[in-house]
Short mmCIF file of N, CA and C in Angstrom, two decimals:
data_model
loop_
_atom_site.label_atom_id
_atom_site.label_comp_id
_atom_site.label_asym_id
_atom_site.label_seq_id
_atom_site.Cartn_x
_atom_site.Cartn_y
_atom_site.Cartn_z
N MET A 1 -45.72 26.39 41.59
CA MET A 1 -44.27 25.53 40.88
C MET A 1 -43.27 26.52 40.27
N SER A 2 -42.48 26.32 40.63
CA SER A 2 -41.07 27.00 39.91
C SER A 2 -40.44 26.03 38.52
N GLN A 3 -40.66 26.70 37.71
CA GLN A 3 -39.86 26.04 36.28
C GLN A 3 -38.29 25.90 36.46
N SER A 4 -38.17 24.74 36.38
CA SER A 4 -36.39 24.06 36.11
C SER A 4 -35.78 24.33 35.08
N VAL A 5 -36.71 24.53 33.59
CA VAL A 5 -36.05 24.37 31.97
C VAL A 5 -36.80 25.84 31.58
N PRO A 6 -35.80 26.77 31.22
CA PRO A 6 -36.63 28.17 30.39
C PRO A 6 -37.33 27.43 29.55
N PRO A 7 -38.32 28.58 29.09
CA PRO A 7 -39.34 28.30 28.27
C PRO A 7 -38.77 28.16 26.71
N PRO A 8 -39.62 27.43 25.91
CA PRO A 8 -39.27 27.57 24.25
C PRO A 8 -38.84 28.78 24.03
N PRO A 9 -38.19 29.32 23.07
CA PRO A 9 -38.34 30.31 22.18
C PRO A 9 -39.69 30.65 21.67
N LYS A 10 -40.27 32.00 21.32
CA LYS A 10 -41.46 32.45 21.00
C LYS A 10 -41.85 31.89 19.74
N SER A 11 -40.80 31.81 19.01
CA SER A 11 -40.82 31.50 17.40
C SER A 11 -41.18 30.14 16.98
N GLY A 12 -41.18 29.12 17.98
CA GLY A 12 -41.28 27.99 17.89
C GLY A 12 -39.95 27.03 17.25
N ASN A 13 -39.07 27.70 16.72
CA ASN A 13 -37.76 27.30 15.99
C ASN A 13 -36.55 27.49 17.15
N PRO A 14 -36.37 26.27 17.64
CA PRO A 14 -35.16 26.81 18.30
C PRO A 14 -33.83 27.06 18.00
N PHE A 15 -34.18 26.85 16.84
CA PHE A 15 -32.40 27.44 15.70
C PHE A 15 -32.77 28.76 15.42
N ALA A 16 -33.85 29.63 15.60
CA ALA A 16 -34.17 30.79 15.00
C ALA A 16 -33.20 31.84 15.98
N ALA A 17 -32.56 31.78 16.88
CA ALA A 17 -31.68 33.11 17.72
C ALA A 17 -30.67 32.74 16.88
N GLY A 18 -29.92 32.17 15.84
CA GLY A 18 -29.00 32.32 15.13
C GLY A 18 -27.66 31.25 15.37
N PRO A 19 -26.87 31.31 14.83
CA PRO A 19 -25.36 30.77 15.40
C PRO A 19 -25.04 31.60 16.88
N GLY A 20 -24.21 30.86 17.35
CA GLY A 20 -23.69 31.22 18.63
C GLY A 20 -24.50 31.10 19.69
N THR A 21 -25.80 31.14 19.59
CA THR A 21 -26.60 31.07 20.89
C THR A 21 -27.02 29.12 20.86
N ASP A 22 -27.55 29.05 22.08
CA ASP A 22 -28.27 28.20 22.36
C ASP A 22 -29.78 27.75 22.09
N PRO A 23 -30.53 26.81 22.30
CA PRO A 23 -31.78 26.95 21.85
C PRO A 23 -32.65 28.18 22.75
N ALA A 24 -32.09 28.27 24.07
CA ALA A 24 -33.00 28.98 24.85
C ALA A 24 -32.31 30.49 24.30
N GLY A 25 -31.55 31.00 23.66
CA GLY A 25 -31.42 32.14 23.52
C GLY A 25 -29.99 32.93 24.09
N GLN A 26 -29.43 31.85 25.01
CA GLN A 26 -28.17 32.21 25.53
C GLN A 26 -27.02 32.20 24.57
N PRO A 27 -25.92 33.34 24.83
CA PRO A 27 -24.98 33.40 23.90
C PRO A 27 -24.40 32.28 24.16
N GLN A 28 -23.44 31.47 23.29
CA GLN A 28 -22.26 30.25 23.67
C GLN A 28 -21.13 31.14 23.01
N PRO A 29 -20.02 30.74 23.88
CA PRO A 29 -18.75 31.10 23.27
C PRO A 29 -18.15 30.70 21.99
N PHE A 30 -18.67 29.68 21.48
CA PHE A 30 -18.15 29.10 20.27
C PHE A 30 -19.38 28.67 19.42
N PRO A 31 -19.78 28.44 18.35
CA PRO A 31 -20.46 28.06 17.72
C PRO A 31 -20.59 26.32 17.97
N GLN A 32 -21.74 25.57 17.68
CA GLN A 32 -21.52 24.21 18.11
C GLN A 32 -21.71 23.81 16.60
N TYR A 33 -21.26 23.98 15.79
CA TYR A 33 -21.15 23.17 14.35
C TYR A 33 -20.07 21.98 14.08
N PRO A 34 -20.08 20.91 13.65
CA PRO A 34 -19.39 19.94 13.45
C PRO A 34 -18.19 20.24 12.75
N VAL A 35 -17.27 19.77 13.16
CA VAL A 35 -15.61 19.94 12.73
C VAL A 35 -15.46 19.13 11.62
N GLN A 36 -15.06 19.43 10.11
CA GLN A 36 -14.66 18.83 9.39
C GLN A 36 -13.38 18.38 9.31
N PRO A 37 -13.05 16.98 9.29
CA PRO A 37 -11.43 16.65 9.11
C PRO A 37 -10.87 16.89 8.25
N PRO A 38 -9.21 17.08 8.21
CA PRO A 38 -8.72 17.53 7.04
C PRO A 38 -8.78 16.47 6.21
N ALA A 39 -8.59 16.95 4.75
CA ALA A 39 -8.89 16.30 4.01
C ALA A 39 -7.48 15.46 3.40
N PRO A 40 -7.22 13.93 3.19
CA PRO A 40 -6.05 13.27 3.09
C PRO A 40 -5.49 13.82 1.85
N ALA A 41 -4.03 13.68 2.01
CA ALA A 41 -3.17 14.04 1.24
C ALA A 41 -3.24 13.04 -0.23
N ARG A 42 -3.84 13.84 -1.44
CA ARG A 42 -4.01 13.00 -2.49
C ARG A 42 -3.25 13.44 -3.58
N ASN A 43 -3.30 12.63 -4.57
CA ASN A 43 -2.86 13.17 -5.89
C ASN A 43 -1.27 13.63 -5.82
N ASN A 44 -0.52 13.22 -4.85
CA ASN A 44 0.69 13.28 -4.66
C ASN A 44 1.57 12.12 -5.16
N LEU A 45 2.36 12.25 -6.46
CA LEU A 45 2.98 11.38 -7.13
C LEU A 45 4.10 10.76 -6.62
N VAL A 46 4.88 11.85 -6.02
CA VAL A 46 6.22 11.27 -5.27
C VAL A 46 5.79 10.49 -3.75
N LEU A 47 4.72 11.18 -3.25
CA LEU A 47 4.60 9.91 -1.99
C LEU A 47 4.05 8.53 -2.56
N GLY A 48 3.39 8.36 -3.36
CA GLY A 48 2.76 7.32 -4.06
C GLY A 48 3.96 6.30 -4.70
N LEU A 49 5.03 7.09 -5.14
CA LEU A 49 5.90 6.33 -5.52
C LEU A 49 6.62 5.84 -4.62
N LEU A 50 7.09 6.52 -3.30
CA LEU A 50 7.88 6.29 -2.42
C LEU A 50 7.02 4.61 -1.54
N ALA A 51 5.63 5.37 -1.06
CA ALA A 51 4.94 3.97 -0.78
C ALA A 51 5.08 2.80 -1.54
N ALA A 52 4.68 2.89 -3.02
CA ALA A 52 5.15 1.69 -4.18
C ALA A 52 6.52 0.85 -3.52
N PHE A 53 7.50 2.04 -3.70
CA PHE A 53 8.81 1.23 -3.28
C PHE A 53 8.88 1.00 -2.02
N GLY A 54 8.46 1.23 -1.10
CA GLY A 54 8.59 0.67 0.59
C GLY A 54 7.98 -0.81 0.47
N ALA A 55 6.62 -0.50 -0.35
CA ALA A 55 5.97 -2.14 -0.29
C ALA A 55 6.55 -3.05 -1.43
N ALA A 56 6.94 -2.36 -1.98
CA ALA A 56 7.72 -3.36 -2.81
C ALA A 56 8.95 -4.20 -2.17
N LEU A 57 10.00 -2.97 -1.24
CA LEU A 57 11.06 -4.08 -0.54
C LEU A 57 9.93 -4.93 0.17
N VAL A 58 9.18 -4.83 0.73
CA VAL A 58 8.80 -5.63 1.66
C VAL A 58 8.07 -6.66 1.37
N ALA A 59 7.24 -6.53 0.23
CA ALA A 59 6.74 -7.98 -0.69
C ALA A 59 7.46 -8.58 -0.88
N ALA A 60 8.75 -7.93 -1.57
CA ALA A 60 9.41 -8.75 -2.00
C ALA A 60 10.44 -9.62 -1.36
N GLY A 61 10.36 -9.36 -0.21
CA GLY A 61 10.87 -10.18 0.94
C GLY A 61 10.29 -11.36 1.75
N ALA A 62 8.69 -10.95 1.45
CA ALA A 62 7.82 -11.58 1.81
C ALA A 62 7.59 -12.99 0.84
N TYR A 63 7.73 -12.78 -0.52
CA TYR A 63 7.53 -13.40 -1.66
C TYR A 63 8.58 -14.28 -1.32
N GLY A 64 9.83 -13.98 -1.46
CA GLY A 64 11.00 -14.63 -1.54
C GLY A 64 11.21 -15.78 -0.23
N GLY A 65 10.86 -14.95 0.97
CA GLY A 65 10.90 -16.14 2.27
C GLY A 65 9.68 -16.95 2.39
N ILE A 66 8.29 -16.82 1.61
CA ILE A 66 7.55 -18.01 1.12
C ILE A 66 7.91 -19.13 0.58
N ALA A 67 8.59 -18.58 -0.71
CA ALA A 67 8.86 -19.27 -2.25
C ALA A 67 9.88 -20.06 -1.64
N GLY A 68 10.93 -19.50 -0.62
CA GLY A 68 12.09 -20.45 -0.30
C GLY A 68 11.78 -21.39 0.70
N ALA A 69 10.72 -20.85 1.54
CA ALA A 69 10.36 -21.81 2.80
C ALA A 69 9.65 -23.24 2.07
N ILE A 70 8.64 -22.86 1.16
CA ILE A 70 7.68 -24.02 0.67
C ILE A 70 8.69 -24.66 -0.67
N ASP A 71 9.91 -24.14 -0.83
CA ASP A 71 10.52 -24.70 -2.46
C ASP A 71 9.68 -24.29 -3.20
N ARG A 72 8.62 -23.55 -3.59
CA ARG A 72 8.54 -23.35 -5.08
C ARG A 72 7.59 -22.05 -4.85
N GLU A 73 7.43 -21.55 -6.05
CA GLU A 73 6.89 -20.23 -6.39
C GLU A 73 5.39 -20.32 -6.57
N VAL A 74 4.61 -19.43 -6.01
CA VAL A 74 3.43 -19.63 -5.77
C VAL A 74 2.83 -18.38 -6.50
N GLY A 75 1.98 -18.42 -7.60
CA GLY A 75 1.29 -17.51 -8.27
C GLY A 75 0.61 -16.45 -7.82
N TYR A 76 -0.18 -16.86 -6.81
CA TYR A 76 -1.11 -15.94 -5.78
C TYR A 76 0.06 -15.13 -5.21
N ALA A 77 1.04 -15.70 -4.62
CA ALA A 77 1.84 -14.57 -4.23
C ALA A 77 2.52 -13.39 -5.05
N ALA A 78 2.62 -13.71 -6.39
CA ALA A 78 3.18 -12.86 -7.18
C ALA A 78 1.92 -11.75 -7.29
N VAL A 79 0.47 -12.27 -7.19
CA VAL A 79 -0.20 -11.32 -7.24
C VAL A 79 -0.46 -10.35 -6.20
N GLY A 80 -0.24 -11.18 -4.76
CA GLY A 80 -0.09 -10.17 -3.73
C GLY A 80 0.93 -9.50 -3.91
N VAL A 81 1.87 -9.53 -4.20
CA VAL A 81 2.98 -8.53 -4.13
C VAL A 81 2.35 -7.64 -5.17
N GLY A 82 1.85 -7.77 -6.26
CA GLY A 82 1.51 -6.78 -7.22
C GLY A 82 0.31 -5.61 -6.53
N LEU A 83 -0.50 -6.38 -5.95
CA LEU A 83 -1.78 -5.72 -5.44
C LEU A 83 -1.43 -5.09 -4.42
N LEU A 84 -0.51 -5.08 -3.29
CA LEU A 84 0.15 -4.34 -2.48
C LEU A 84 0.93 -3.15 -2.99
N VAL A 85 1.60 -3.53 -3.82
CA VAL A 85 2.17 -2.52 -4.40
C VAL A 85 1.49 -1.37 -5.20
N GLY A 86 0.81 -2.16 -5.94
CA GLY A 86 -0.46 -1.03 -7.00
C GLY A 86 -1.59 -0.30 -6.05
N PHE A 87 -1.78 -0.96 -4.87
CA PHE A 87 -2.89 -0.78 -4.15
C PHE A 87 -2.69 0.61 -3.34
N LEU A 88 -1.26 0.64 -2.43
CA LEU A 88 -0.83 1.68 -1.71
C LEU A 88 0.11 2.62 -2.44
N ALA A 89 0.37 2.57 -3.71
CA ALA A 89 0.57 3.53 -4.51
C ALA A 89 -0.72 4.58 -4.84
N GLY A 90 -1.61 3.72 -5.31
CA GLY A 90 -2.90 4.21 -5.53
C GLY A 90 -3.71 5.04 -4.60
N LYS A 91 -3.72 4.52 -3.48
CA LYS A 91 -4.00 4.97 -2.13
C LYS A 91 -3.56 6.45 -1.74
N VAL A 92 -2.19 6.00 -1.66
CA VAL A 92 -1.24 7.53 -1.00
C VAL A 92 -0.70 8.54 -2.34
N GLY A 93 -1.15 7.94 -3.51
CA GLY A 93 -0.73 8.81 -4.94
C GLY A 93 -1.75 9.31 -5.31
N GLY A 94 -3.11 8.52 -5.41
CA GLY A 94 -4.34 9.35 -5.61
C GLY A 94 -4.21 8.88 -6.98
N ARG A 95 -4.90 9.95 -8.08
CA ARG A 95 -5.51 9.58 -9.57
C ARG A 95 -4.29 10.11 -10.64
N ASN A 96 -3.34 10.32 -10.33
CA ASN A 96 -2.30 10.39 -11.30
C ASN A 96 -2.18 9.30 -12.33
N PRO A 97 -2.19 9.71 -13.49
CA PRO A 97 -2.49 8.93 -14.58
C PRO A 97 -1.03 8.02 -14.73
N VAL A 98 0.07 8.34 -14.37
CA VAL A 98 1.04 7.71 -14.71
C VAL A 98 1.59 6.90 -13.39
N LEU A 99 0.70 7.12 -12.27
CA LEU A 99 1.29 6.11 -11.11
C LEU A 99 0.69 4.63 -11.51
N PRO A 100 -0.21 4.01 -12.38
CA PRO A 100 -0.54 2.47 -12.52
C PRO A 100 0.81 2.10 -13.25
N PHE A 101 1.10 2.80 -14.23
CA PHE A 101 2.28 2.33 -15.12
C PHE A 101 3.28 2.34 -14.11
N VAL A 102 4.06 3.14 -13.44
CA VAL A 102 5.21 2.90 -12.60
C VAL A 102 5.20 2.03 -11.65
N ALA A 103 3.70 1.87 -11.31
CA ALA A 103 3.41 0.73 -9.70
C ALA A 103 3.84 -0.39 -10.41
N ALA A 104 3.23 -0.71 -11.94
CA ALA A 104 3.67 -1.96 -12.89
C ALA A 104 4.82 -2.46 -12.85
N VAL A 105 5.63 -1.21 -12.98
CA VAL A 105 7.18 -1.53 -13.04
C VAL A 105 8.04 -1.96 -11.97
N ILE A 106 7.45 -1.43 -10.80
CA ILE A 106 8.13 -1.37 -9.47
C ILE A 106 7.74 -2.74 -9.09
N ALA A 107 6.45 -3.13 -9.41
CA ALA A 107 5.70 -4.64 -8.98
C ALA A 107 6.71 -5.79 -9.89
N ALA A 108 6.92 -5.44 -10.93
CA ALA A 108 7.71 -6.44 -11.51
C ALA A 108 9.17 -6.76 -11.10
N GLY A 109 9.61 -5.50 -10.97
CA GLY A 109 10.96 -5.48 -9.85
C GLY A 109 10.81 -6.03 -8.86
N ALA A 110 9.72 -6.02 -8.12
CA ALA A 110 9.74 -6.31 -6.73
C ALA A 110 9.51 -8.05 -6.97
N VAL A 111 8.91 -8.67 -7.94
CA VAL A 111 8.81 -10.24 -8.23
C VAL A 111 9.98 -10.64 -8.28
N TYR A 112 10.45 -9.83 -9.41
CA TYR A 112 12.14 -10.55 -9.94
C TYR A 112 13.04 -10.18 -8.65
N LEU A 113 12.91 -9.22 -7.70
CA LEU A 113 13.93 -9.63 -6.48
C LEU A 113 13.51 -10.44 -5.45
N GLY A 114 12.02 -10.64 -5.38
CA GLY A 114 11.76 -11.95 -4.77
C GLY A 114 12.30 -13.12 -5.02
N GLN A 115 12.49 -12.96 -6.33
CA GLN A 115 12.67 -14.49 -6.74
C GLN A 115 14.48 -14.46 -6.58
N LEU A 116 15.16 -13.35 -6.74
CA LEU A 116 16.17 -13.71 -6.29
C LEU A 116 16.62 -14.08 -4.87
N VAL A 117 15.47 -13.29 -3.85
CA VAL A 117 15.50 -13.50 -2.58
C VAL A 117 15.58 -15.16 -2.63
N THR A 118 14.65 -15.96 -2.92
CA THR A 118 14.18 -17.17 -2.93
C THR A 118 15.44 -18.27 -3.35
N ILE A 119 16.16 -17.37 -4.15
CA ILE A 119 17.63 -18.46 -4.63
C ILE A 119 18.11 -18.12 -3.22
N ALA A 120 18.34 -17.19 -2.90
CA ALA A 120 19.35 -17.34 -1.43
C ALA A 120 18.73 -17.73 -0.70
N VAL A 121 17.49 -17.95 0.06
CA VAL A 121 17.15 -18.69 0.84
C VAL A 121 17.12 -20.47 0.74
N LEU A 122 16.98 -20.55 -0.65
CA LEU A 122 17.17 -22.08 -0.93
C LEU A 122 18.73 -22.50 -0.67
N LEU A 123 19.71 -21.53 -1.01
CA LEU A 123 20.99 -21.62 -1.03
C LEU A 123 21.60 -21.83 0.36
N ASP A 124 20.89 -20.90 1.02
CA ASP A 124 21.21 -21.00 3.02
C ASP A 124 20.37 -22.23 3.25
N LYS A 125 19.57 -22.73 2.68
CA LYS A 125 18.95 -24.28 3.51
C LYS A 125 19.94 -25.31 2.98
N LEU A 126 20.57 -24.93 1.82
CA LEU A 126 21.37 -26.03 1.23
C LEU A 126 23.09 -26.04 2.10
N GLY A 127 22.66 -24.94 2.51
CA GLY A 127 23.91 -25.13 3.64
C GLY A 127 25.38 -24.11 2.66
N GLU A 128 25.01 -23.53 2.01
CA GLU A 128 26.15 -23.03 1.47
C GLU A 128 26.75 -21.71 1.94
N GLY A 129 25.87 -21.19 2.89
CA GLY A 129 26.18 -19.93 3.71
C GLY A 129 25.16 -19.46 4.17
N SER A 130 25.12 -18.14 5.17
CA SER A 130 24.27 -17.73 5.80
C SER A 130 23.37 -16.95 4.52
N PHE A 131 22.07 -16.50 4.65
CA PHE A 131 21.38 -15.52 3.72
C PHE A 131 21.97 -14.41 3.47
N ALA A 132 22.38 -13.43 4.43
CA ALA A 132 23.07 -12.19 4.09
C ALA A 132 24.33 -12.42 3.63
N GLU A 133 25.18 -13.66 3.65
CA GLU A 133 26.41 -13.80 3.06
C GLU A 133 26.20 -14.01 1.53
N ILE A 134 25.14 -14.85 1.16
CA ILE A 134 24.93 -15.15 0.08
C ILE A 134 24.38 -14.15 -1.03
N PHE A 135 23.23 -13.54 -0.05
CA PHE A 135 22.61 -12.38 -0.96
C PHE A 135 23.47 -11.20 -1.02
N PHE A 136 23.90 -10.62 -0.07
CA PHE A 136 24.68 -9.59 -0.08
C PHE A 136 26.39 -9.34 -0.56
N GLN A 137 26.99 -10.36 -0.23
CA GLN A 137 28.03 -10.64 -0.71
C GLN A 137 28.28 -11.29 -2.24
N ASN A 138 27.74 -11.77 -2.67
CA ASN A 138 27.68 -12.78 -3.67
C ASN A 138 26.23 -12.59 -4.69
N PHE A 139 25.81 -11.29 -4.74
CA PHE A 139 24.77 -11.03 -5.44
C PHE A 139 24.99 -11.10 -7.19
N GLY A 140 25.67 -11.31 -7.51
CA GLY A 140 26.37 -11.50 -8.90
C GLY A 140 26.27 -13.04 -9.17
N GLY A 141 26.53 -13.80 -8.26
CA GLY A 141 26.27 -15.23 -8.39
C GLY A 141 24.77 -15.60 -8.23
N VAL A 142 23.87 -14.76 -7.41
CA VAL A 142 22.83 -15.31 -7.11
C VAL A 142 21.78 -14.82 -8.37
N MET A 143 22.27 -13.41 -9.32
CA MET A 143 21.51 -13.25 -10.68
C MET A 143 22.08 -14.05 -11.42
N GLU A 144 23.36 -14.97 -11.43
CA GLU A 144 23.68 -15.60 -12.62
C GLU A 144 22.79 -17.14 -12.11
N LEU A 145 22.72 -17.24 -10.97
CA LEU A 145 21.59 -18.65 -10.89
C LEU A 145 20.54 -18.37 -11.30
N TRP A 146 20.05 -17.23 -11.36
CA TRP A 146 18.45 -16.37 -11.63
C TRP A 146 18.15 -17.10 -13.15
N LYS A 147 19.49 -16.32 -14.03
CA LYS A 147 19.67 -16.52 -15.22
C LYS A 147 19.29 -17.89 -15.91
N LEU A 148 19.98 -18.93 -15.11
CA LEU A 148 20.13 -20.40 -15.22
C LEU A 148 18.84 -20.49 -14.90
N ALA A 149 18.41 -20.29 -14.07
CA ALA A 149 17.01 -21.32 -13.76
C ALA A 149 15.64 -20.29 -14.25
N ALA A 150 15.71 -19.53 -14.84
CA ALA A 150 14.60 -18.79 -15.52
C ALA A 150 14.05 -19.57 -16.64
N ASP A 151 12.92 -19.54 -16.45
CA ASP A 151 11.82 -20.35 -17.49
C ASP A 151 10.78 -19.67 -18.04
N GLY A 152 9.79 -20.15 -18.61
CA GLY A 152 8.73 -19.29 -19.07
C GLY A 152 7.59 -18.86 -17.84
N MET A 153 7.35 -19.52 -17.33
CA MET A 153 7.01 -19.46 -15.72
C MET A 153 7.36 -18.12 -14.94
N THR A 154 8.99 -18.17 -15.26
CA THR A 154 9.40 -17.13 -14.30
C THR A 154 8.95 -15.81 -14.63
N TYR A 155 8.52 -15.47 -15.73
CA TYR A 155 8.42 -14.25 -16.61
C TYR A 155 7.01 -14.09 -16.45
N VAL A 156 6.20 -15.31 -16.57
CA VAL A 156 4.58 -15.12 -16.28
C VAL A 156 4.48 -14.64 -15.08
N PHE A 157 5.25 -14.85 -13.86
CA PHE A 157 5.20 -14.54 -12.82
C PHE A 157 5.13 -12.82 -12.65
N ILE A 158 6.15 -12.63 -13.01
CA ILE A 158 6.82 -11.01 -13.19
C ILE A 158 5.76 -10.39 -13.80
N ALA A 159 4.98 -10.85 -14.83
CA ALA A 159 3.94 -9.97 -15.61
C ALA A 159 2.60 -10.15 -14.76
N ILE A 160 2.58 -11.12 -14.05
CA ILE A 160 1.33 -11.15 -13.05
C ILE A 160 1.28 -10.45 -12.03
N GLY A 161 2.34 -10.07 -11.63
CA GLY A 161 2.47 -8.91 -10.22
C GLY A 161 2.37 -7.63 -10.89
N ALA A 162 2.86 -7.56 -12.26
CA ALA A 162 2.73 -6.15 -12.93
C ALA A 162 1.40 -5.82 -13.19
N VAL A 163 0.81 -6.87 -13.98
CA VAL A 163 -0.86 -6.67 -14.04
C VAL A 163 -1.37 -6.32 -12.85
N ALA A 164 -1.21 -7.29 -12.00
CA ALA A 164 -1.93 -6.82 -10.58
C ALA A 164 -1.83 -5.59 -9.88
N ALA A 165 -0.30 -5.04 -9.87
CA ALA A 165 -0.16 -3.93 -9.57
C ALA A 165 -0.91 -2.57 -10.46
N PHE A 166 -0.84 -2.94 -11.58
CA PHE A 166 -1.72 -1.72 -12.73
C PHE A 166 -3.25 -1.55 -12.16
N ALA A 167 -3.67 -2.83 -12.04
CA ALA A 167 -5.27 -2.67 -11.44
C ALA A 167 -5.32 -2.65 -9.72
N GLY A 168 -4.38 -2.80 -9.28
CA GLY A 168 -4.34 -2.24 -7.74
C GLY A 168 -4.17 -0.91 -7.52
N ALA A 169 -3.76 -0.27 -8.41
CA ALA A 169 -3.48 1.22 -8.13
C ALA A 169 -4.48 1.94 -9.00
N ARG A 170 -5.13 1.22 -9.84
CA ARG A 170 -6.36 2.11 -10.42
C ARG A 170 -7.33 2.15 -9.43
N LYS A 171 -7.74 0.93 -8.85
CA LYS A 171 -8.61 0.48 -7.79
C LYS A 171 -8.34 1.48 -6.43
N GLY A 172 -6.75 1.57 -5.97
CA GLY A 172 -6.92 2.18 -4.76
C GLY A 172 -6.92 3.88 -4.93
N ALA A 173 -6.46 4.30 -5.91
CA ALA A 173 -7.48 5.63 -6.53
C ALA A 173 -8.41 5.90 -6.43
N ALA A 174 -9.54 4.71 -6.45
CA ALA A 174 -10.67 5.27 -7.04
C ALA A 174 -11.45 5.65 -5.35
#
């Protein structure tokens, strides 16, 4: 009776023939090693800052839209803004020691910008004009309204966003 499978190598070790050969000792065109994927780009401060800035713009719009829709600010939303900004900065930027501090400043600015968006959304709901008209053409007036409406909790929300961004940047880089 004929054998359909070649006999095993004489040494008993199927890998004794070395790289570039199959277990039967036949040469292979390419070695059959697992291919390692390229390492992700890490420790890039500029990319981390760009990611933080982009996340800050998106998060500020969402923060202001949500707060304007429900007619109040929510502390958890400020935490979400900070975590999003910080985590993305840390994940993209890596373990640069400056990044958590810069992410905290960017997140504080994002919460502030979100509060300005909230004022513009509320004025839009009152019929004072469209959001784009209020926010872009009368930005100085929106900032003056923010100064008049700012109280202790306004600054607490900004601080909460900054602290969350600092923690998120450290966690994202880990």
